[in-house]
Amino acid sequence: MIAELGHFALILALLTALVQGSLPMIGAARGDAAWMALARPAAVLQLVLVALAFAALTYLYVVSDFTVINVAENSHSAKPMLYKVTGVWGNHEGSMLLWILILALFGSMVALFGANLPPSLRARVLGVQAWIGIGFLLFTLLTSNPFLRVFPAPADGRDLNPLLQDPGLAFHPPMLYAGYVGFSMAFSFAIAALIEGKLDAAWARWVRPWTLLAWVFLTGGIALGSWWAYYELGWGGWWFWDPVENVSFMPWLLGTALLHSAIVVEKRDALKVWTVLLAILTFSLSLIGTFIVRSGLLTSVHAFATDPERGLFILILLLITIGGSLLLFALRAPVLKPGGLFAPISREGGMVINNLFLAAACATVLLGTLYPLFLEAVDGSKVSVGPPFFNATFVPLMVPLIFFMALGPLMPWKRADLAGVFARLKLAALGALAAAGLTLYLREGWPVLPAAAMGLAAWLFVASLVEWGGRIKLFRAPLSDSWRRARSLPRAAHGMTLAHAGMAIAVAGMIGASVWNLEEVRNLRPGESMQVAGYDYRFDGVEQIEGPNYLADRARFTVTREGRPVAVLTPEKRLYPVQNMPTTEAAIHTTGVSDLYAVIGDSDGRGGWTVRIFHEPLVPWIWLGCLVMVLGGLVSLSDRRLRIGAPKRAKARPDAAQEPIPA
Amino acid sequence: MSLTRKRRRLYIVLAALLVFGGATALVLTALDENLDHFRSPKDLIAEPPAPERGIRLGGLVEEGSVERSADGLTVNFRVTDLTESVSVTYVGILPDLFREGQGVITLGNMRADGTFAAREVLAKHDENYMPREVVDALKASGNWRHGEELSQ
Amino acid sequence: MTQRLFFLLPLLIFAVLAGYFLWGLSPDRDPQALPSAMIDRPTPEFDLPPVPGLPQPGLASADLAQGEVVMVNFFASWCVPCRAEHPYLTELAERSGVPLYGINHRDKPEAAVAWLEELGNPYRRIGADSGRGAVEWGVSGVPETFILDGEGRIRYHHRGPLVGDLIEKEVEPMLRALRP
């Protein structure tokens, strides 16, 4: 009954979306206010219906209703409640439903908080949103219905893939989807602007918070996924340039570019055509990501079960959505009036540089990800593009980007004085030298490149703080004065400082993790020890334990440094009997500047066990940096000038961020 | 006015050419050197690749060929496509799903002595793999019932 | 005019990309697939004992090259996809009259007997294989199915369950071609 209710709600949601996608659009074209006004209640109704369907599926999982095929395939009565709930989106059908739910959520947020949008723009934005929804609702109902019944019902379920039974991964997909789907807002606004033939500062002010929100989610989602891979796969790595990772990273790169170019549109009325294109491409890459993960187009460690028929359906959706919007772009973009002028060396110029590097980096990732497909199509040879390719292409593009990232915020709009900017960066240069020198001092063997890289990270970090300090006249005015200035500084300014500084921290972490990580594999008997990076790991032995739905060999290591106890690590090797699937659970102890990471392998049958110990310097900083970036995004979102529904009021306020900073 | 607009566009186009040109150059050099080519044991025997060439060797783990050395770390096994087989040496922990008789993919290089040095071993799929069409077939045949092994 | 072309550029790039995607989706392309090395080769030499508790005799290579087209199917009671293909195989064997031989892969005899009792037993011969046979046949998982011509050469090899229109589109044409 509940399953049928969910199915029915989904069908009603499709009908609602059809209304929402057609009548308001016609109304907007004709100037009919009543028809345009239909969009808002329709969007809210659509959310209610989709939420009902989602709640129905969640209920079926919670009560373990194995007459529903989706539940039987992906759940098990012995599974902990948390994973029963997260199992809802741990499979293809359920994750599509989540996708649609988030889309409806964003749509209804425009409907509810978009009171001061021009009615025709609002009607068109919601109309475009509805069309995306129609596509995915059709896809779900026709090819991936999660509510199908099975008769006779199995006695118990097949269980969720044990690798996915993990808190990190449980919340990774919702965040990632919120990011992907969030970019649909920028997309809908771009399409609406192309239809209207009008794009102004108000448009950008509307698009920015949505983009920022999506960016925050995507940043968090990617970081969470990377963290999961780091501790769950037991390979000690945090980023593998796997196709599934790449497809989430590409929208992030373009979304970051969009975030910056939209500022230029808002403040300076320039780069409009480019911003519209970015908005379309960012969402397109999100869609392509969904497509690649679910179509079996590329091989990956963690793709969903695939099906060519489904792939074809999504491909047709892609052709309509992306092809249609790019066609619209080709036809309508020339109509958009070119905007304000700026000198090459200016804040705007800095944003152009930022956009160019991010777009180029995104292009290399796209090429590397799809190259095996291209080559196989051309001459049938099968290749894989691994991390060396991305290290050789992506990293060199990031170096100048990070260098310029320090300069950008210090440059005033329209025209900047480069000498003045560099004069303010003396402290950053000093910080860079200090970081490089410290690296050379601490590490043996004169590591010039890593030292330079650490210097670059410090350069960005200090420069971000210098810019912030300059704004509040830190140490130049009495502290109380600085405090007052800091409080009246727009939140967006604090947010930017945090985001840039977070980036610097993450970059430092990535450098440390790639250059100085150590890996030692040994065969140890209980009582024996091994030394890695100055830490002693004593292997105390292995005991058998029983979890709620698994059996495990749990090893115990006592870690000491110069005789002082540091940590006890208990890595496990688990077996999930329902799926007959073994998994590896790494044990990690973090000291703040490095991670001690232990993995237990197989027994050699003679009392010895294969033991793998990683020493991962600075790895925690990667996620710390991401966290700070997310925080920066959130702080910026709380800026009342960006707050949803407040742009009109904010417009009247003097715009502090717009003042050129005296060089 | 129009001159400055043109000039601005020129600057942007120049910068774009520079960045994308640089990226293209990077990609072209990197593609040449950093690809892993998929090969079967037969291909490797017929046409031994240069030692520096990254290879993905795919096939089955030959039954009875897995040997662990005395240190318990180095593993030797043979990967076969049933026509030819290649000796593989790997140091480290094998993936959870590595089994004799099962499909495997190893990443590494061919050594001069004709053996394959693997730096990574990936097991292909688990025994209980469940393709999509099976689910549909189960639905169609009304035969969705679990065997003993599933409900235990 | 050149400006117009400039605006069309993203669409053109996407069109090329979409072409590759379309190609990549073609059903006979499986990026994970290992090419089957077995086609047109004789089967390996083998002699598998019967499964204890089953009336069917075991299976050996001598049973194959008898001038008749046969099908050989690898299955196991623990394998869920096998369960899915079972009714299709049974029906195919009955309808076509082609002898169906089974190789029971890494299974407990009692589990296999129970499984066949529950689902029906369409096999004329069943060999019990501890795993060695699968390697010789190039089998990387269960189920997998082979069609052999009268001289015992492998003419068709399918990895995964034989379900849906696979039988109509691949197996039956192959059987028709081999049995004029």
Short mmCIF file of C-alpha atoms in Angstrom, two decimals, chain A residues 150-539:
data_model
loop_
_atom_site.label_atom_id
_atom_site.label_comp_id
_atom_site.label_asym_id
_atom_site.label_seq_id
_atom_site.Cartn_x
_atom_site.Cartn_y
_atom_site.Cartn_z
CA VAL A 150 8.10 -8.73 -6.14
CA PHE A 151 6.11 -11.89 -5.62
CA PRO A 152 6.75 -14.09 -3.74
CA ALA A 153 8.70 -11.91 -1.36
CA PRO A 154 12.14 -13.13 -0.32
CA ALA A 155 12.72 -14.10 3.30
CA ASP A 156 15.37 -11.45 3.69
CA GLY A 157 17.22 -8.85 1.67
CA ARG A 158 20.48 -8.96 -0.21
CA ASP A 159 22.00 -6.21 1.94
CA LEU A 160 23.70 -2.99 1.00
CA ASN A 161 27.20 -3.29 -0.37
CA PRO A 162 29.34 -3.38 2.79
CA LEU A 163 31.70 -0.75 1.42
CA LEU A 164 28.77 1.64 1.51
CA GLN A 165 27.86 0.81 5.11
CA ASP A 166 29.82 3.66 6.48
CA PRO A 167 28.85 6.99 7.98
CA GLY A 168 31.18 8.92 5.66
CA LEU A 169 29.64 7.48 2.56
CA ALA A 170 26.12 7.54 3.91
CA PHE A 171 26.05 11.33 3.72
CA HIS A 172 28.37 11.74 0.77
CA PRO A 173 25.71 11.23 -1.94
CA PRO A 174 23.12 13.66 -0.55
CA MET A 175 25.75 16.41 -0.32
CA LEU A 176 27.09 15.65 -3.76
CA TYR A 177 23.62 15.67 -5.29
CA ALA A 178 22.74 18.90 -3.49
CA GLY A 179 25.82 20.33 -5.20
CA TYR A 180 25.03 18.94 -8.65
CA VAL A 181 21.37 19.82 -8.46
CA GLY A 182 22.12 23.20 -6.91
CA PHE A 183 23.87 24.19 -10.10
CA SER A 184 20.56 23.63 -11.86
CA MET A 185 19.47 26.95 -10.34
CA ALA A 186 22.24 28.86 -12.09
CA PHE A 187 21.35 26.92 -15.22
CA SER A 188 17.66 27.78 -15.01
CA PHE A 189 18.48 31.42 -14.41
CA ALA A 190 20.82 31.41 -17.40
CA ILE A 191 18.21 29.84 -19.68
CA ALA A 192 15.57 32.26 -18.42
CA ALA A 193 17.91 35.18 -19.06
CA LEU A 194 18.61 33.93 -22.58
CA ILE A 195 14.89 33.65 -23.27
CA GLU A 196 14.29 37.13 -21.86
CA GLY A 197 17.32 38.49 -23.69
CA LYS A 198 18.16 40.48 -20.57
CA LEU A 199 20.92 39.95 -18.09
CA ASP A 200 21.85 42.58 -15.52
CA ALA A 201 23.40 43.01 -12.10
CA ALA A 202 20.15 41.95 -10.41
CA TRP A 203 20.29 38.66 -12.29
CA ALA A 204 23.79 38.01 -11.02
CA ARG A 205 22.78 38.94 -7.50
CA TRP A 206 20.12 36.24 -7.75
CA VAL A 207 22.35 33.62 -9.21
CA ARG A 208 25.23 34.04 -6.82
CA PRO A 209 23.71 32.71 -3.58
CA TRP A 210 22.35 29.64 -5.39
CA THR A 211 25.69 28.97 -6.96
CA LEU A 212 27.42 29.50 -3.66
CA LEU A 213 25.05 27.13 -1.90
CA ALA A 214 25.62 24.47 -4.55
CA TRP A 215 29.36 25.06 -4.34
CA VAL A 216 29.32 24.63 -0.55
CA PHE A 217 27.50 21.32 -0.88
CA LEU A 218 29.73 20.09 -3.68
CA THR A 219 32.89 21.04 -1.81
CA GLY A 220 31.62 19.22 1.26
CA GLY A 221 30.47 16.25 -0.78
CA ILE A 222 33.77 15.85 -2.60
CA ALA A 223 35.73 16.21 0.63
CA LEU A 224 33.54 13.62 2.33
CA GLY A 225 33.95 11.22 -0.58
CA SER A 226 37.69 11.66 -0.56
CA TRP A 227 37.80 11.14 3.19
CA TRP A 228 35.77 7.96 2.77
CA ALA A 229 38.12 6.63 0.10
CA TYR A 230 41.03 7.45 2.38
CA TYR A 231 39.92 5.48 5.40
CA GLU A 232 37.63 2.86 3.90
CA LEU A 233 39.52 1.55 0.91
CA GLY A 234 42.65 1.01 2.95
CA TRP A 235 45.01 2.14 0.21
CA GLY A 236 46.19 5.19 2.10
CA GLY A 237 45.33 7.45 -0.83
CA TRP A 238 42.81 10.26 -0.74
CA TRP A 239 42.31 10.97 -4.43
CA PHE A 240 42.64 8.44 -7.23
CA TRP A 241 41.58 10.38 -10.32
CA ASP A 242 38.97 7.71 -10.78
CA PRO A 243 36.26 8.64 -13.34
CA VAL A 244 33.67 8.81 -10.60
CA GLU A 245 35.79 11.28 -8.67
CA ASN A 246 36.60 13.28 -11.78
CA VAL A 247 32.98 13.76 -12.76
CA SER A 248 32.26 15.35 -9.41
CA PHE A 249 35.40 17.45 -9.58
CA MET A 250 34.69 18.98 -13.01
CA PRO A 251 31.48 20.76 -11.97
CA TRP A 252 33.38 21.97 -8.91
CA LEU A 253 36.08 23.56 -11.07
CA LEU A 254 33.59 25.25 -13.38
CA GLY A 255 31.28 26.12 -10.49
CA THR A 256 34.17 27.87 -8.77
CA ALA A 257 34.80 29.81 -11.98
CA LEU A 258 31.10 30.68 -12.18
CA LEU A 259 31.13 31.90 -8.61
CA HIS A 260 33.82 34.42 -9.53
CA SER A 261 32.52 35.49 -12.92
CA ALA A 262 29.05 36.11 -11.47
CA ILE A 263 30.66 38.64 -9.12
CA VAL A 264 32.00 40.50 -12.15
CA VAL A 265 28.54 40.53 -13.70
CA GLU A 266 27.05 41.85 -10.49
CA LYS A 267 29.62 44.52 -9.75
CA ARG A 268 30.75 45.54 -13.18
CA ASP A 269 28.14 44.31 -15.64
CA ALA A 270 30.87 42.59 -17.67
CA LEU A 271 31.62 38.99 -18.75
CA LYS A 272 27.90 38.34 -19.19
CA VAL A 273 28.01 35.96 -22.13
CA TRP A 274 30.81 33.99 -20.54
CA THR A 275 28.95 33.74 -17.25
CA VAL A 276 25.84 32.42 -18.95
CA LEU A 277 27.94 29.86 -20.78
CA LEU A 278 29.61 28.84 -17.52
CA ALA A 279 26.25 28.42 -15.83
CA ILE A 280 25.09 26.13 -18.63
CA LEU A 281 28.34 24.16 -18.73
CA THR A 282 28.57 23.70 -14.97
CA PHE A 283 25.17 22.07 -14.80
CA SER A 284 25.85 20.16 -18.02
CA LEU A 285 28.93 18.63 -16.44
CA SER A 286 26.85 17.68 -13.40
CA LEU A 287 24.44 15.88 -15.73
CA ILE A 288 27.25 14.23 -17.67
CA GLY A 289 28.62 13.06 -14.34
CA THR A 290 25.31 11.42 -13.47
CA PHE A 291 25.28 9.86 -16.92
CA ILE A 292 28.81 8.48 -16.81
CA VAL A 293 28.37 6.98 -13.37
CA ARG A 294 25.17 5.17 -14.32
CA SER A 295 25.70 4.13 -17.91
CA GLY A 296 28.73 1.88 -17.70
CA LEU A 297 30.47 4.16 -20.20
CA LEU A 298 33.72 4.08 -18.28
CA THR A 299 35.05 1.58 -15.83
CA SER A 300 35.33 2.63 -12.25
CA VAL A 301 35.73 1.10 -8.85
CA HIS A 302 32.55 2.48 -7.44
CA ALA A 303 30.00 2.95 -10.19
CA PHE A 304 26.43 1.84 -9.83
CA ALA A 305 25.22 -1.33 -11.50
CA THR A 306 24.80 -0.28 -15.07
CA ASP A 307 22.43 -0.83 -17.88
CA PRO A 308 22.82 0.38 -21.47
CA GLU A 309 19.11 1.01 -21.85
CA ARG A 310 19.19 3.39 -18.95
CA GLY A 311 22.33 4.97 -20.34
CA LEU A 312 20.52 5.63 -23.60
CA PHE A 313 17.65 7.29 -21.78
CA ILE A 314 20.00 9.58 -19.88
CA LEU A 315 21.92 10.30 -23.08
CA ILE A 316 18.71 11.44 -24.77
CA LEU A 317 17.99 13.59 -21.72
CA LEU A 318 21.47 15.06 -22.02
CA LEU A 319 21.06 15.75 -25.72
CA ILE A 320 17.83 17.63 -25.10
CA THR A 321 19.03 19.53 -22.03
CA ILE A 322 22.60 20.37 -22.97
CA GLY A 323 22.15 20.45 -26.73
CA GLY A 324 19.02 22.55 -26.41
CA SER A 325 20.53 25.02 -24.00
CA LEU A 326 23.71 25.41 -26.03
CA LEU A 327 21.61 25.96 -29.14
CA LEU A 328 19.66 28.60 -27.27
CA PHE A 329 22.98 30.09 -26.22
CA ALA A 330 24.21 30.21 -29.83
CA LEU A 331 21.00 31.93 -30.94
CA ARG A 332 20.42 34.30 -28.07
CA ALA A 333 23.76 35.11 -26.46
CA PRO A 334 24.69 37.68 -29.15
CA VAL A 335 21.64 39.64 -28.00
CA LEU A 336 23.13 40.26 -24.56
CA LYS A 337 24.65 43.71 -24.45
CA PRO A 338 28.34 43.92 -23.67
CA GLY A 339 28.99 45.57 -20.37
CA GLY A 340 31.56 47.61 -18.47
CA LEU A 341 35.12 48.16 -19.50
CA PHE A 342 38.18 47.29 -17.49
CA ALA A 343 41.92 47.35 -17.84
CA PRO A 344 43.72 44.01 -18.12
CA ILE A 345 45.30 44.56 -14.73
CA SER A 346 42.31 44.92 -12.45
CA ARG A 347 40.04 42.85 -10.25
CA GLU A 348 38.07 41.92 -13.36
CA GLY A 349 41.26 40.94 -15.12
CA GLY A 350 42.15 38.76 -12.15
CA MET A 351 38.78 37.04 -12.38
CA VAL A 352 39.35 36.41 -16.08
CA ILE A 353 42.67 34.78 -15.26
CA ASN A 354 41.01 32.70 -12.55
CA ASN A 355 38.30 31.63 -14.98
CA LEU A 356 40.75 30.78 -17.73
CA PHE A 357 42.86 28.55 -15.51
CA LEU A 358 39.87 26.84 -13.94
CA ALA A 359 38.27 26.24 -17.32
CA ALA A 360 41.53 24.91 -18.76
CA ALA A 361 42.03 22.65 -15.74
CA CYS A 362 38.48 21.39 -16.13
CA ALA A 363 39.11 20.72 -19.81
CA THR A 364 42.21 18.64 -19.03
CA VAL A 365 40.29 16.61 -16.46
CA LEU A 366 37.47 16.07 -18.95
CA LEU A 367 39.90 15.01 -21.63
CA GLY A 368 41.77 12.64 -19.32
CA THR A 369 38.53 11.11 -18.12
CA LEU A 370 37.08 10.54 -21.56
CA TYR A 371 40.30 9.78 -23.43
CA PRO A 372 40.01 6.00 -22.98
CA LEU A 373 36.57 6.21 -24.60
CA PHE A 374 37.88 8.35 -27.49
CA LEU A 375 40.81 6.06 -28.15
CA GLU A 376 38.72 2.93 -27.99
CA ALA A 377 36.29 4.45 -30.47
CA VAL A 378 39.07 5.42 -32.85
CA ASP A 379 41.33 2.39 -32.94
CA GLY A 380 39.82 -0.08 -30.50
CA SER A 381 42.77 -0.07 -28.13
CA LYS A 382 42.01 -0.10 -24.45
CA VAL A 383 43.96 2.27 -22.26
CA SER A 384 43.46 3.81 -18.91
CA VAL A 385 44.52 7.30 -17.93
CA GLY A 386 45.94 7.21 -14.45
CA PRO A 387 47.14 9.68 -11.87
CA PRO A 388 50.45 10.40 -13.68
CA PHE A 389 48.53 12.06 -16.49
CA PHE A 390 46.58 14.29 -14.16
CA ASN A 391 49.64 15.11 -12.10
CA ALA A 392 51.43 16.18 -15.26
CA THR A 393 48.60 18.34 -16.59
CA PHE A 394 46.38 19.48 -13.78
CA VAL A 395 49.03 20.38 -11.24
CA PRO A 396 51.02 22.74 -13.52
CA LEU A 397 47.78 24.62 -14.20
CA MET A 398 47.08 24.99 -10.50
CA VAL A 399 50.45 26.55 -9.72
CA PRO A 400 49.87 29.86 -11.56
CA LEU A 401 46.25 29.85 -10.43
CA ILE A 402 47.27 29.75 -6.77
CA PHE A 403 49.93 32.36 -7.39
CA PHE A 404 47.39 34.75 -8.92
CA MET A 405 44.81 33.86 -6.30
CA ALA A 406 46.89 35.79 -3.80
CA LEU A 407 46.89 38.87 -6.04
CA GLY A 408 43.26 39.00 -7.12
CA PRO A 409 41.56 40.13 -3.93
CA LEU A 410 44.09 42.95 -3.50
CA MET A 411 43.33 44.46 -6.88
CA PRO A 412 40.68 47.16 -7.16
CA TRP A 413 38.01 47.06 -9.83
CA LYS A 414 38.57 48.67 -13.24
CA ARG A 415 42.28 49.44 -12.99
CA ALA A 416 44.93 48.24 -10.59
CA ASP A 417 48.50 49.18 -9.90
CA LEU A 418 50.54 46.01 -9.95
CA ALA A 419 53.48 47.51 -8.12
CA GLY A 420 51.18 48.57 -5.31
CA VAL A 421 49.67 45.11 -5.10
CA PHE A 422 53.07 43.49 -4.82
CA ALA A 423 54.10 46.06 -2.24
CA ARG A 424 51.26 44.84 -0.05
CA LEU A 425 52.36 41.26 -0.55
CA LYS A 426 55.76 41.68 1.09
CA LEU A 427 54.51 39.83 4.13
CA ALA A 428 53.15 37.02 1.95
CA ALA A 429 56.50 36.72 0.18
CA LEU A 430 58.16 36.54 3.57
CA GLY A 431 55.73 33.82 4.64
CA ALA A 432 56.43 31.89 1.46
CA LEU A 433 60.18 32.09 2.03
CA ALA A 434 59.77 31.02 5.63
CA ALA A 435 57.61 28.01 4.68
CA ALA A 436 60.03 26.99 1.94
CA GLY A 437 63.00 27.40 4.27
CA LEU A 438 61.30 25.42 7.01
CA THR A 439 60.57 22.62 4.56
CA LEU A 440 64.20 22.50 3.45
CA TYR A 441 65.30 22.48 7.07
CA LEU A 442 62.94 19.74 8.24
CA ARG A 443 63.29 17.40 5.30
CA GLU A 444 66.48 15.78 4.19
CA GLY A 445 67.79 15.66 0.67
CA TRP A 446 67.21 19.26 -0.38
CA PRO A 447 63.62 18.87 -1.66
CA VAL A 448 63.50 21.99 -3.83
CA LEU A 449 60.18 21.45 -5.61
CA PRO A 450 58.19 20.46 -2.51
CA ALA A 451 59.71 23.42 -0.68
CA ALA A 452 58.64 25.77 -3.48
CA ALA A 453 55.16 24.24 -3.39
CA MET A 454 54.86 24.72 0.36
CA GLY A 455 56.05 28.29 -0.17
CA LEU A 456 53.24 28.78 -2.67
CA ALA A 457 50.65 27.53 -0.19
CA ALA A 458 52.01 29.88 2.47
CA TRP A 459 52.02 32.73 -0.05
CA LEU A 460 48.31 32.27 -0.63
CA PHE A 461 47.55 31.82 3.05
CA VAL A 462 49.38 34.95 4.19
CA ALA A 463 48.11 37.02 1.26
CA SER A 464 44.51 36.12 2.15
CA LEU A 465 45.09 37.25 5.71
CA VAL A 466 46.90 40.41 4.57
CA GLU A 467 43.94 41.41 2.44
CA TRP A 468 41.59 40.83 5.35
CA GLY A 469 43.89 42.57 7.79
CA GLY A 470 44.13 45.53 5.42
CA ARG A 471 40.39 45.92 5.35
CA ILE A 472 40.03 46.08 9.08
CA LYS A 473 43.27 48.07 9.49
CA LEU A 474 44.65 45.37 11.74
CA PHE A 475 47.67 46.64 13.72
CA ARG A 476 47.36 50.03 12.02
CA ALA A 477 44.47 51.23 14.05
CA PRO A 478 43.68 50.45 17.69
CA LEU A 479 42.40 46.91 18.12
CA SER A 480 38.96 48.12 19.17
CA ASP A 481 38.77 50.06 15.93
CA SER A 482 39.78 46.95 13.97
CA TRP A 483 37.15 44.94 15.79
CA ARG A 484 34.51 47.49 14.86
CA ARG A 485 35.65 47.40 11.25
CA ALA A 486 35.67 43.61 11.21
CA ARG A 487 32.11 43.59 12.46
CA SER A 488 30.88 46.02 9.87
CA LEU A 489 32.77 44.29 7.08
CA PRO A 490 30.33 42.43 4.85
CA ARG A 491 30.15 38.74 5.69
CA ALA A 492 31.02 37.96 2.08
CA ALA A 493 34.44 39.50 2.66
CA HIS A 494 35.06 37.28 5.66
CA GLY A 495 33.79 34.35 3.61
CA MET A 496 36.20 35.01 0.79
CA THR A 497 39.15 35.23 3.19
CA LEU A 498 38.13 31.96 4.80
CA ALA A 499 37.63 30.22 1.46
CA HIS A 500 40.98 31.36 0.10
CA ALA A 501 42.81 30.54 3.32
CA GLY A 502 41.06 27.15 3.42
CA MET A 503 42.28 26.50 -0.10
CA ALA A 504 45.83 27.29 1.03
CA ILE A 505 45.54 24.85 3.95
CA ALA A 506 44.14 22.13 1.70
CA VAL A 507 46.89 22.71 -0.86
CA ALA A 508 49.54 22.37 1.83
CA GLY A 509 47.89 19.13 2.92
CA MET A 510 47.83 17.79 -0.63
CA ILE A 511 51.50 18.60 -1.12
CA GLY A 512 52.44 16.89 2.12
CA ALA A 513 50.30 13.87 1.33
CA SER A 514 51.71 13.44 -2.16
CA VAL A 515 55.36 14.10 -1.45
CA TRP A 516 56.12 12.72 1.99
CA ASN A 517 53.78 9.82 2.56
CA LEU A 518 55.53 6.63 3.61
CA GLU A 519 54.31 3.11 3.14
CA GLU A 520 55.81 0.05 4.80
CA VAL A 521 54.56 -3.47 4.28
CA ARG A 522 55.84 -6.20 6.58
CA ASN A 523 54.99 -9.64 7.73
CA LEU A 524 54.71 -9.50 11.51
CA ARG A 525 54.08 -12.09 14.21
CA PRO A 526 52.36 -11.06 17.42
CA GLY A 527 54.88 -9.33 19.67
CA GLU A 528 57.05 -8.08 16.82
CA SER A 529 57.35 -4.38 16.01
CA MET A 530 58.15 -2.20 13.08
CA GLN A 531 59.29 1.41 12.84
CA VAL A 532 57.79 3.93 10.46
CA ALA A 533 58.76 7.61 10.49
CA GLY A 534 60.00 7.51 14.05
CA TYR A 535 56.97 5.70 15.44
CA ASP A 536 57.13 2.16 16.82
CA TYR A 537 54.24 -0.09 15.94
CA ARG A 538 54.03 -3.16 18.14
CA PHE A 539 51.77 -5.87 16.78
#
